[in-house]
PDB file of C-alpha atoms in Angstrom:
ATOM      1  CA  MET J   1      -0.064  -0.071  -0.237  1.00 64.00           C
ATOM      2  CA  LEU J   2       1.434   3.593   0.600  1.00 68.00           C
ATOM      3  CA  LYS J   3       4.056   2.032   2.939  1.00 63.00           C
ATOM      4  CA  GLU J   4       5.564   0.119  -0.165  1.00 64.00           C
ATOM      5  CA  TYR J   5       4.948   3.391  -2.103  1.00 62.00           C
ATOM      6  CA  LEU J   6       7.219   5.419   0.068  1.00 65.00           C
ATOM      7  CA  LEU J   7       9.769   2.943   0.193  1.00 59.00           C
ATOM      8  CA  SER J   8       9.926   2.703  -3.671  1.00 60.00           C
ATOM      9  CA  GLN J   9      10.796   6.658  -3.426  1.00 57.00           C
ATOM     10  CA  GLY J  10      14.363   7.073  -4.656  1.00 54.00           C
ATOM     11  CA  SER J  11      14.428  10.528  -3.447  1.00 58.00           C
ATOM     12  CA  GLY J  12      13.237  12.814  -0.564  1.00 61.00           C
ATOM     13  CA  THR J  13      13.123  12.267   2.945  1.00 71.00           C
ATOM     14  CA  VAL J  14      11.726   8.866   4.530  1.00 70.00           C
ATOM     15  CA  ARG J  15      12.251   8.272   8.071  1.00 75.00           C
ATOM     16  CA  TRP J  16      10.804   5.103   9.894  1.00 68.00           C
ATOM     17  CA  SER J  17       9.963   4.228  13.272  1.00 73.00           C
ATOM     18  CA  HIS J  18       8.020   2.437  16.011  1.00 69.00           C
ATOM     19  CA  GLY J  19       5.229   3.573  17.630  1.00 64.00           C
ATOM     20  CA  MET J  20       4.007   0.721  19.597  1.00 74.00           C
ATOM     21  CA  PRO J  21       3.668  -3.058  18.881  1.00 80.00           C
ATOM     22  CA  GLY J  22       2.433  -3.583  15.249  1.00 83.00           C
ATOM     23  CA  VAL J  23       2.612   0.013  14.502  1.00 87.00           C
ATOM     24  CA  GLN J  24       4.894   1.591  12.292  1.00 88.00           C
ATOM     25  CA  ILE J  25       5.557   5.552  11.910  1.00 91.00           C
ATOM     26  CA  CYS J  26       6.945   7.155   8.751  1.00 89.00           C
ATOM     27  CA  ARG J  27       7.621  10.869   8.706  1.00 90.00           C
ATOM     28  CA  PHE J  28       8.056  11.693   4.628  1.00 87.00           C
ATOM     29  CA  SER J  29       8.770  14.767   2.770  1.00 86.00           C
ATOM     30  CA  LEU J  30       8.976  14.134  -1.234  1.00 82.00           C
ATOM     31  CA  PRO J  31       9.983  16.981  -3.478  1.00 79.00           C
ATOM     32  CA  GLU J  32       8.247  18.162  -6.434  1.00 75.00           C
ATOM     33  CA  PRO J  33       8.159  15.083  -9.012  1.00 66.00           C
ATOM     34  CA  VAL J  34       9.082  14.977 -12.226  1.00 65.00           C
ATOM     35  CA  GLN J  35       6.832  14.106 -14.850  1.00 60.00           C
ATOM     36  CA  GLU J  36       6.117  10.432 -15.009  1.00 56.00           C
ATOM     37  CA  PRO J  37       3.841   7.854 -15.336  1.00 51.00           C
ATOM     38  CA  LEU J  38       1.211   6.736 -12.526  1.00 49.00           C
ATOM     39  CA  ARG J  39       3.197   4.207 -10.014  1.00 50.00           C
ATOM     40  CA  PRO J  40       1.024   1.179  -9.069  1.00 50.00           C
ATOM     41  CA  ILE J  41       0.463   0.647  -5.491  1.00 51.00           C
ATOM     42  CA  PRO J  42       0.572  -2.875  -4.197  1.00 50.00           C
ATOM     43  CA  VAL J  43      -2.643  -3.899  -2.310  1.00 49.00           C
ATOM     44  CA  CYS J  44      -1.576  -5.646   0.905  1.00 51.00           C
ATOM     45  CA  GLY J  45      -3.071  -9.064   0.848  1.00 51.00           C
ATOM     46  CA  ALA J  46      -2.414  -9.722   4.932  1.00 59.00           C
ATOM     47  CA  PRO J  47      -5.711  -9.286   6.553  1.00 61.00           C
ATOM     48  CA  LEU J  48      -6.401  -6.392   8.926  1.00 67.00           C
ATOM     49  CA  GLN J  49      -3.784  -4.151   7.667  1.00 81.00           C
ATOM     50  CA  PHE J  50      -4.741  -0.223   7.939  1.00 86.00           C
ATOM     51  CA  GLU J  51      -2.860   2.630   6.848  1.00 89.00           C
ATOM     52  CA  VAL J  52      -3.608   6.304   7.908  1.00 92.00           C
ATOM     53  CA  LEU J  53      -1.875   9.101   6.182  1.00 92.00           C
ATOM     54  CA  PHE J  54      -1.977  12.763   7.782  1.00 94.00           C
ATOM     55  CA  CYS J  55      -1.268  14.801   4.735  1.00 93.00           C
ATOM     56  CA  LEU J  56       0.348  18.082   5.922  1.00 93.00           C
ATOM     57  CA  THR J  57       1.705  19.423   2.427  1.00 91.00           C
ATOM     58  CA  GLY J  58       0.948  18.567  -1.135  1.00 89.00           C
ATOM     59  CA  ARG J  59      -1.315  16.273  -2.950  1.00 86.00           C
ATOM     60  CA  LEU J  60      -2.046  12.700  -3.807  1.00 84.00           C
ATOM     61  CA  ALA J  61      -4.123  11.796  -6.698  1.00 83.00           C
ATOM     62  CA  VAL J  62      -5.826   8.525  -5.959  1.00 81.00           C
ATOM     63  CA  ARG J  63      -7.110   6.185  -9.071  1.00 79.00           C
ATOM     64  CA  PRO J  64      -9.156   3.103  -7.872  1.00 76.00           C
ATOM     65  CA  LEU J  65      -9.844  -0.070  -9.878  1.00 75.00           C
ATOM     66  CA  GLN J  66     -13.458   1.207  -9.961  1.00 70.00           C
ATOM     67  CA  GLY J  67     -15.311   4.587 -10.066  1.00 68.00           C
ATOM     68  CA  THR J  68     -13.639   7.702 -10.597  1.00 72.00           C
ATOM     69  CA  SER J  69     -10.208   9.161  -9.722  1.00 77.00           C
ATOM     70  CA  TYR J  70     -10.066  11.840  -6.596  1.00 78.00           C
ATOM     71  CA  THR J  71      -7.446  14.155  -5.017  1.00 85.00           C
ATOM     72  CA  VAL J  72      -6.100  14.174  -1.245  1.00 87.00           C
ATOM     73  CA  GLU J  73      -4.897  17.556  -0.894  1.00 88.00           C
ATOM     74  CA  ALA J  74      -3.272  19.082   2.650  1.00 90.00           C
ATOM     75  CA  PRO J  75      -4.388  19.206   4.998  1.00 91.00           C
ATOM     76  CA  ALA J  76      -6.430  16.075   4.973  1.00 90.00           C
ATOM     77  CA  ILE J  77      -6.324  12.325   6.113  1.00 91.00           C
ATOM     78  CA  PHE J  78      -6.261   9.417   3.690  1.00 91.00           C
ATOM     79  CA  LEU J  79      -7.249   5.867   4.979  1.00 88.00           C
ATOM     80  CA  LEU J  80      -6.180   2.630   3.521  1.00 86.00           C
ATOM     81  CA  SER J  81      -7.133  -0.943   4.423  1.00 83.00           C
ATOM     82  CA  ASP J  82      -6.052  -4.146   2.938  1.00 75.00           C
ATOM     83  CA  SER J  83      -9.429  -4.293   1.163  1.00 61.00           C
ATOM     84  CA  SER J  84      -8.234  -1.356  -0.804  1.00 67.00           C
ATOM     85  CA  ALA J  85      -8.941  -1.786  -4.667  1.00 69.00           C
ATOM     86  CA  LEU J  86      -6.315   1.032  -6.119  1.00 71.00           C
ATOM     87  CA  ARG J  87      -4.869   0.964  -9.278  1.00 71.00           C
ATOM     88  CA  SER J  88      -2.153   3.728  -8.959  1.00 73.00           C
ATOM     89  CA  CYS J  89      -1.582   7.098  -7.305  1.00 75.00           C
ATOM     90  CA  GLN J  90       0.539  10.067  -8.071  1.00 78.00           C
ATOM     91  CA  TYR J  91       1.606  12.836  -5.890  1.00 80.00           C
ATOM     92  CA  SER J  92       2.199  16.505  -7.037  1.00 77.00           C
ATOM     93  CA  GLU J  93       3.957  19.278  -5.426  1.00 76.00           C
ATOM     94  CA  ASN J  94       5.744  18.878  -2.327  1.00 82.00           C
ATOM     95  CA  LEU J  95       4.176  15.897  -0.679  1.00 86.00           C
ATOM     96  CA  GLY J  96       4.949  15.481   3.029  1.00 90.00           C
ATOM     97  CA  GLY J  97       3.188  14.289   5.927  1.00 92.00           C
ATOM     98  CA  ILE J  98       3.104  11.108   8.565  1.00 94.00           C
ATOM     99  CA  LEU J  99       2.011   7.868   7.689  1.00 92.00           C
ATOM    100  CA  ILE J 100       0.887   5.043  10.527  1.00 91.00           C
ATOM    101  CA  ALA J 101       0.810   1.748   9.310  1.00 88.00           C
ATOM    102  CA  VAL J 102      -1.237  -0.640  11.530  1.00 86.00           C
ATOM    103  CA  ASP J 103      -1.041  -4.322  11.682  1.00 85.00           C
ATOM    104  CA  ALA J 104      -4.045  -4.931  13.750  1.00 78.00           C
ATOM    105  CA  LYS J 105      -3.297  -8.530  14.466  1.00 79.00           C
ATOM    106  CA  ALA J 106       0.219  -7.641  15.764  1.00 82.00           C
ATOM    107  CA  ALA J 107      -0.993  -4.905  17.357  1.00 78.00           C
ATOM    108  CA  LYS J 108      -4.009  -6.198  19.103  1.00 79.00           C
ATOM    109  CA  GLU J 109      -2.815  -6.141  22.587  1.00 78.00           C
ATOM    110  CA  SER J 110      -1.790  -2.681  22.189  1.00 77.00           C
ATOM    111  CA  LEU J 111      -4.914  -1.531  20.780  1.00 76.00           C
ATOM    112  CA  VAL J 112      -6.697  -3.264  23.612  1.00 75.00           C
ATOM    113  CA  THR J 113      -4.643  -1.388  26.186  1.00 74.00           C
ATOM    114  CA  VAL J 114      -5.170   2.202  24.470  1.00 69.00           C
ATOM    115  CA  CYS J 115      -8.780   1.427  24.407  1.00 72.00           C
ATOM    116  CA  SER J 116      -9.520   0.159  27.806  1.00 69.00           C
ATOM    117  CA  THR J 117      -7.452   3.127  29.091  1.00 65.00           C
ATOM    118  CA  LEU J 118      -9.957   5.430  27.203  1.00 63.00           C
ATOM    119  CA  GLY J 119     -13.025   3.434  27.889  1.00 64.00           C
ATOM    120  CA  MET J 120     -13.799   2.396  24.202  1.00 68.00           C
ATOM    121  CA  ARG J 121     -13.812  -0.771  22.606  1.00 73.00           C
ATOM    122  CA  LEU J 122     -12.457  -1.189  19.241  1.00 76.00           C
ATOM    123  CA  ASP J 123     -13.623  -4.168  16.732  1.00 78.00           C
ATOM    124  CA  THR J 124     -11.479  -4.313  14.092  1.00 74.00           C
ATOM    125  CA  ARG J 125     -13.747  -6.639  12.073  1.00 79.00           C
ATOM    126  CA  ILE J 126     -16.295  -4.109  11.828  1.00 81.00           C
ATOM    127  CA  VAL J 127     -13.625  -1.497  10.919  1.00 80.00           C
ATOM    128  CA  LYS J 128     -12.678  -3.724   7.920  1.00 78.00           C
ATOM    129  CA  GLN J 129     -16.482  -4.217   6.841  1.00 81.00           C
ATOM    130  CA  LYS J 130     -17.055  -0.410   6.565  1.00 80.00           C
ATOM    131  CA  MET J 131     -13.795  -0.035   4.928  1.00 80.00           C
ATOM    132  CA  THR J 132     -14.798  -2.849   2.310  1.00 79.00           C
ATOM    133  CA  ALA J 133     -18.025  -1.029   1.813  1.00 77.00           C
ATOM    134  CA  ARG J 134     -16.059   1.799   0.694  1.00 76.00           C
ATOM    135  CA  ASN J 135     -13.787  -0.264  -1.724  1.00 76.00           C
ATOM    136  CA  GLY J 136     -11.097   0.145   1.119  1.00 79.00           C
ATOM    137  CA  CYS J 137     -10.016   3.525   1.051  1.00 82.00           C
ATOM    138  CA  MET J 138     -11.672   7.069   2.307  1.00 84.00           C
ATOM    139  CA  ALA J 139     -10.416  10.569   2.453  1.00 85.00           C
ATOM    140  CA  LEU J 140     -11.135  13.151   5.606  1.00 84.00           C
ATOM    141  CA  CYS J 141     -11.162  16.506   4.831  1.00 81.00           C
ATOM    142  CA  GLY J 142     -13.030  19.930   6.447  1.00 75.00           C
ATOM    143  CA  THR J 143     -14.757  17.395   9.222  1.00 74.00           C
ATOM    144  CA  PRO J 144     -14.607  18.856  12.740  1.00 71.00           C
ATOM    145  CA  TRP J 145     -12.575  15.811  13.709  1.00 76.00           C
ATOM    146  CA  THR J 146      -9.800  16.435  10.982  1.00 84.00           C
ATOM    147  CA  GLN J 147      -9.939  20.492  11.718  1.00 81.00           C
ATOM    148  CA  SER J 148      -9.256  19.585  15.137  1.00 80.00           C
ATOM    149  CA  PHE J 149      -6.281  17.250  14.519  1.00 86.00           C
ATOM    150  CA  PHE J 150      -4.685  19.885  12.284  1.00 88.00           C
ATOM    151  CA  GLU J 151      -5.209  22.629  14.620  1.00 83.00           C
ATOM    152  CA  THR J 152      -3.774  20.778  17.344  1.00 85.00           C
ATOM    153  CA  VAL J 153      -0.550  19.296  15.497  1.00 87.00           C
ATOM    154  CA  ARG J 154       0.823  22.395  14.822  1.00 85.00           C
ATOM    155  CA  TYR J 155       1.744  23.331  18.361  1.00 83.00           C
ATOM    156  CA  LEU J 156       3.559  20.102  18.652  1.00 87.00           C
ATOM    157  CA  SER J 157       7.173  19.243  18.006  1.00 88.00           C
ATOM    158  CA  GLU J 158       8.049  16.526  15.403  1.00 88.00           C
ATOM    159  CA  GLN J 159       8.283  13.849  17.971  1.00 88.00           C
ATOM    160  CA  GLU J 160       4.950  14.593  19.527  1.00 89.00           C
ATOM    161  CA  GLN J 161       3.360  14.832  16.070  1.00 91.00           C
ATOM    162  CA  GLU J 162       4.136  11.363  15.373  1.00 90.00           C
ATOM    163  CA  ARG J 163       2.980   9.999  19.089  1.00 88.00           C
ATOM    164  CA  TYR J 164      -0.167  11.991  18.653  1.00 90.00           C
ATOM    165  CA  SER J 165      -0.956  10.766  15.037  1.00 92.00           C
ATOM    166  CA  VAL J 166      -0.585   7.251  16.450  1.00 89.00           C
ATOM    167  CA  PHE J 167      -3.213   7.932  18.992  1.00 85.00           C
ATOM    168  CA  LYS J 168      -5.551   9.808  16.415  1.00 87.00           C
ATOM    169  CA  SER J 169      -5.274   6.810  13.990  1.00 88.00           C
ATOM    170  CA  VAL J 170      -6.515   4.467  17.072  1.00 84.00           C
ATOM    171  CA  GLU J 171      -9.048   6.988  17.727  1.00 82.00           C
ATOM    172  CA  LEU J 172     -10.036   6.974  13.820  1.00 83.00           C
ATOM    173  CA  LEU J 173     -10.349   3.274  13.474  1.00 82.00           C
ATOM    174  CA  TYR J 174     -12.738   3.522  16.929  1.00 80.00           C
ATOM    175  CA  LEU J 175     -14.783   6.127  15.017  1.00 77.00           C
ATOM    176  CA  LEU J 176     -15.313   3.735  11.983  1.00 78.00           C
ATOM    177  CA  CYS J 177     -16.875   1.238  14.346  1.00 74.00           C
ATOM    178  CA  THR J 178     -19.385   3.744  15.773  1.00 66.00           C
ATOM    179  CA  GLU J 179     -19.718   5.798  12.772  1.00 52.00           C
ATOM    180  CA  VAL J 180     -22.196   8.443  13.886  1.00 42.00           C
ATOM    181  CA  SER J 181     -21.775  11.727  11.285  1.00 41.00           C
ATOM    182  CA  GLU J 182     -23.726  15.040  11.025  1.00 40.00           C
ATOM    183  CA  SER J 183     -25.628  16.392   8.681  1.00 39.00           C
ATOM    184  CA  ASP J 184     -28.045  19.233   8.198  1.00 36.00           C
ATOM    185  CA  GLU J 185     -30.725  17.002   8.732  1.00 37.00           C
ATOM    186  CA  SER J 186     -29.154  15.048  11.578  1.00 41.00           C
ATOM    187  CA  PHE J 187     -30.706  14.994  15.106  1.00 38.00           C
ATOM    188  CA  SER J 188     -28.882  15.516  18.561  1.00 41.00           C
ATOM    189  CA  GLY J 189     -28.775  13.236  21.913  1.00 43.00           C
ATOM    190  CA  SER J 190     -32.125  14.800  22.743  1.00 40.00           C
ATOM    191  CA  GLY J 191     -33.856  14.240  19.869  1.00 40.00           C
ATOM    192  CA  CYS J 192     -34.348  17.338  18.293  1.00 40.00           C
ATOM    193  CA  PRO J 193     -33.321  18.283  14.914  1.00 42.00           C
ATOM    194  CA  VAL J 194     -30.237  20.350  14.731  1.00 45.00           C
ATOM    195  CA  SER J 195     -30.186  23.403  12.513  1.00 57.00           C
ATOM    196  CA  HIS J 196     -27.191  23.794  10.085  1.00 64.00           C
ATOM    197  CA  SER J 197     -26.431  27.376  11.929  1.00 76.00           C
ATOM    198  CA  LEU J 198     -25.975  25.869  15.090  1.00 82.00           C
ATOM    199  CA  LEU J 199     -23.790  22.811  13.438  1.00 79.00           C
ATOM    200  CA  GLU J 200     -21.559  25.578  12.236  1.00 81.00           C
ATOM    201  CA  VAL J 201     -21.293  26.735  15.663  1.00 88.00           C
ATOM    202  CA  LYS J 202     -20.392  23.518  17.332  1.00 87.00           C
ATOM    203  CA  VAL J 203     -17.810  22.991  14.631  1.00 82.00           C
ATOM    204  CA  TYR J 204     -16.436  26.399  14.849  1.00 86.00           C
ATOM    205  CA  ILE J 205     -15.930  26.028  18.645  1.00 90.00           C
ATOM    206  CA  GLN J 206     -14.510  22.522  18.044  1.00 87.00           C
ATOM    207  CA  THR J 207     -12.005  23.871  15.887  1.00 85.00           C
ATOM    208  CA  HIS J 208     -11.099  27.188  17.668  1.00 88.00           C
ATOM    209  CA  LEU J 209     -10.478  26.124  21.447  1.00 91.00           C
ATOM    210  CA  SER J 210      -7.416  28.529  21.806  1.00 90.00           C
ATOM    211  CA  ASP J 211      -9.637  31.591  20.744  1.00 91.00           C
ATOM    212  CA  LYS J 212     -11.375  33.941  23.336  1.00 91.00           C
ATOM    213  CA  LEU J 213     -14.869  32.761  22.345  1.00 94.00           C
ATOM    214  CA  THR J 214     -17.988  34.567  23.596  1.00 94.00           C
ATOM    215  CA  ILE J 215     -21.564  34.477  23.157  1.00 94.00           C
ATOM    216  CA  ALA J 216     -21.490  38.332  21.410  1.00 93.00           C
ATOM    217  CA  PHE J 217     -18.455  36.729  19.068  1.00 93.00           C
ATOM    218  CA  LEU J 218     -20.651  33.574  17.866  1.00 93.00           C
ATOM    219  CA  CYS J 219     -23.690  35.913  17.233  1.00 90.00           C
ATOM    220  CA  LYS J 220     -21.831  38.154  15.346  1.00 89.00           C
ATOM    221  CA  GLN J 221     -19.867  35.493  13.297  1.00 87.00           C
ATOM    222  CA  PHE J 222     -22.995  33.282  12.335  1.00 85.00           C
ATOM    223  CA  SER J 223     -25.553  36.334  12.566  1.00 84.00           C
ATOM    224  CA  LEU J 224     -27.599  34.888  15.416  1.00 85.00           C
ATOM    225  CA  SER J 225     -29.467  36.352  17.970  1.00 86.00           C
ATOM    226  CA  PRO J 226     -28.106  35.533  21.425  1.00 89.00           C
ATOM    227  CA  THR J 227     -31.679  34.034  22.728  1.00 88.00           C
ATOM    228  CA  PHE J 228     -31.447  31.655  19.425  1.00 87.00           C
ATOM    229  CA  LEU J 229     -27.961  30.596  20.043  1.00 90.00           C
ATOM    230  CA  LYS J 230     -28.335  29.966  24.186  1.00 91.00           C
ATOM    231  CA  GLU J 231     -31.883  28.308  23.603  1.00 87.00           C
ATOM    232  CA  GLY J 232     -31.170  26.289  20.430  1.00 85.00           C
ATOM    233  CA  PHE J 233     -27.768  25.202  21.483  1.00 89.00           C
ATOM    234  CA  ARG J 234     -29.225  23.693  24.885  1.00 87.00           C
ATOM    235  CA  ARG J 235     -31.954  22.004  23.173  1.00 82.00           C
ATOM    236  CA  ALA J 236     -29.714  20.522  20.435  1.00 80.00           C
ATOM    237  CA  TYR J 237     -26.829  19.375  22.266  1.00 82.00           C
ATOM    238  CA  GLY J 238     -28.169  18.861  25.818  1.00 85.00           C
ATOM    239  CA  MET J 239     -25.966  21.496  27.652  1.00 90.00           C
ATOM    240  CA  PRO J 240     -25.186  25.247  27.501  1.00 93.00           C
ATOM    241  CA  ILE J 241     -22.898  26.575  24.863  1.00 95.00           C
ATOM    242  CA  HIS J 242     -20.859  27.695  27.682  1.00 94.00           C
ATOM    243  CA  SER J 243     -20.486  24.097  29.320  1.00 94.00           C
ATOM    244  CA  PHE J 244     -19.816  22.414  25.893  1.00 93.00           C
ATOM    245  CA  LEU J 245     -16.940  24.697  25.320  1.00 95.00           C
ATOM    246  CA  VAL J 246     -15.349  23.957  28.794  1.00 95.00           C
ATOM    247  CA  GLN J 247     -16.020  20.338  28.311  1.00 93.00           C
ATOM    248  CA  GLN J 248     -14.392  20.204  24.864  1.00 92.00           C
ATOM    249  CA  ARG J 249     -11.328  22.448  26.025  1.00 94.00           C
ATOM    250  CA  LEU J 250     -10.640  19.968  28.726  1.00 94.00           C
ATOM    251  CA  ARG J 251     -11.141  16.951  26.541  1.00 91.00           C
ATOM    252  CA  ARG J 252      -8.575  18.502  24.289  1.00 91.00           C
ATOM    253  CA  ALA J 253      -6.097  19.440  27.304  1.00 93.00           C
ATOM    254  CA  GLN J 254      -6.265  15.764  28.720  1.00 91.00           C
ATOM    255  CA  GLU J 255      -5.605  14.326  25.200  1.00 88.00           C
ATOM    256  CA  LEU J 256      -2.748  16.795  25.114  1.00 91.00           C
ATOM    257  CA  ILE J 257      -1.302  15.846  28.359  1.00 91.00           C
ATOM    258  CA  CYS J 258      -1.220  12.251  27.924  1.00 87.00           C
ATOM    259  CA  THR J 259      -0.046  12.216  24.108  1.00 86.00           C
ATOM    260  CA  THR J 260       2.492  14.789  24.256  1.00 88.00           C
ATOM    261  CA  ARG J 261       5.353  16.516  26.291  1.00 87.00           C
ATOM    262  CA  MET J 262       3.827  19.900  25.744  1.00 90.00           C
ATOM    263  CA  PRO J 263       4.203  21.957  28.990  1.00 93.00           C
ATOM    264  CA  ILE J 264       1.260  22.272  31.074  1.00 94.00           C
ATOM    265  CA  GLN J 265       1.267  26.043  30.949  1.00 94.00           C
ATOM    266  CA  GLN J 266       1.461  25.765  26.837  1.00 94.00           C
ATOM    267  CA  ILE J 267      -1.337  23.291  27.037  1.00 94.00           C
ATOM    268  CA  ALA J 268      -3.404  25.778  28.863  1.00 95.00           C
ATOM    269  CA  GLN J 269      -2.994  28.507  26.626  1.00 93.00           C
ATOM    270  CA  ALA J 270      -3.614  26.056  23.463  1.00 92.00           C
ATOM    271  CA  VAL J 271      -7.137  25.378  24.617  1.00 93.00           C
ATOM    272  CA  GLY J 272      -8.074  28.871  25.432  1.00 93.00           C
ATOM    273  CA  TYR J 273      -6.894  29.284  29.130  1.00 94.00           C
ATOM    274  CA  GLU J 274      -4.885  32.521  29.809  1.00 89.00           C
ATOM    275  CA  GLY J 275      -4.274  31.783  33.467  1.00 91.00           C
ATOM    276  CA  MET J 276      -2.836  28.486  35.180  1.00 94.00           C
ATOM    277  CA  SER J 277      -5.305  28.916  38.588  1.00 94.00           C
ATOM    278  CA  GLN J 278      -8.379  28.992  36.259  1.00 94.00           C
ATOM    279  CA  PHE J 279      -6.838  26.174  34.064  1.00 95.00           C
ATOM    280  CA  ASN J 280      -6.035  23.976  37.221  1.00 94.00           C
ATOM    281  CA  ALA J 281      -9.309  24.607  38.811  1.00 95.00           C
ATOM    282  CA  ALA J 282     -11.621  23.536  35.894  1.00 94.00           C
ATOM    283  CA  PHE J 283      -9.254  20.516  35.192  1.00 94.00           C
ATOM    284  CA  LYS J 284      -9.351  19.276  38.740  1.00 93.00           C
ATOM    285  CA  ARG J 285     -13.250  19.615  38.856  1.00 92.00           C
ATOM    286  CA  GLU J 286     -13.703  17.705  35.826  1.00 90.00           C
ATOM    287  CA  TYR J 287     -10.946  14.829  36.546  1.00 90.00           C
ATOM    288  CA  GLY J 288     -10.543  14.713  39.924  1.00 91.00           C
ATOM    289  CA  MET J 289      -6.903  15.838  40.127  1.00 92.00           C
ATOM    290  CA  THR J 290      -4.513  18.606  38.697  1.00 93.00           C
ATOM    291  CA  PRO J 291      -2.999  18.735  35.212  1.00 93.00           C
ATOM    292  CA  GLY J 292       0.214  17.904  36.691  1.00 92.00           C
ATOM    293  CA  GLN J 293      -1.055  14.631  38.652  1.00 92.00           C
ATOM    294  CA  HIS J 294      -2.619  13.506  35.692  1.00 90.00           C
ATOM    295  CA  ARG J 295       0.362  13.773  33.748  1.00 90.00           C
ATOM    296  CA  LYS J 296       2.360  11.989  36.463  1.00 87.00           C
ATOM    297  CA  MET J 297      -0.212   9.288  36.575  1.00 83.00           C
ATOM    298  CA  SER J 298      -0.300   8.785  32.801  1.00 75.00           C
ATOM    299  CA  GLU J 299       3.589   8.337  32.530  1.00 70.00           C
ATOM    300  CA  THR J 300       4.028   5.981  35.587  1.00 64.00           C
ATOM    301  CA  ALA J 301       0.996   3.373  34.180  1.00 50.00           C
ATOM    302  CA  THR J 302       2.485   0.252  33.961  1.00 37.00           C
ATOM    303  CA  LEU J 303       0.611  -0.296  30.407  1.00 41.00           C
ATOM    304  CA  ARG J 304       1.486   2.890  28.830  1.00 43.00           C
ATOM    305  CA  PRO J 305       0.728   2.082  25.083  1.00 41.00           C
ATOM    306  CA  PHE J 306       3.398   4.558  24.052  1.00 38.00           C
TER     307      PHE J 306
END
């Protein structure tokens, strides 16, 4: 698959490392290619093989055996499975990013550890079924999940970006098991229809956690009245908009504390807290311990996945 494709490149920078058992990490940077025919992509025949390409620069043109061709252009995420039916691909511009190659069978114990730690259940057989229904590949771009990833990764060092990409690859496989998507006609957990404008507000909050977000600002940004925004958001998502903002900030903070070595003060700023005392108090209310205690606990866990 893409792993073999990168290994076949004679130029550029391709660096491989191991994230955890059964998982390989590849950071790559390929120069602008000379004009050449499309290179074939070997389709891996081993069962339960997945590859997640976090495309940070450039673009990749993908040509399946059936259906129309499409382009994966940065910032975007491309997921491949062993059931992929690709004829060829060709990159343009300076293609660069991080590739996570997962051998689900070899990584089974590590995946179980990660998911149990986070209270998730990952069934790779369901993931494979979902991927097979999509001809074994899918591109993600412009969704709240992808926007959140690319917003966060720019704060991290190269090593932390790679660890974070492993973590998000596991999360992506988990999301494929649940696969709950939002659309203009979607319903919230409370059973109320969610208007397009409220979906836009929710996505904006999730992808701008470091910004100073107020009711007045959001109303101006989306041309909404304060009453509609506050009451509509509470009905649609079952909580006040301020509570949702705090929840999202603290979840992102916990994620960064567990998966990176960013200083806690920098994490606080990255999720929108200007003062450490306010951040510490909010985090302790949510998780029963300070951010420092949470990091110490995650670093000393006996079954640490990374």
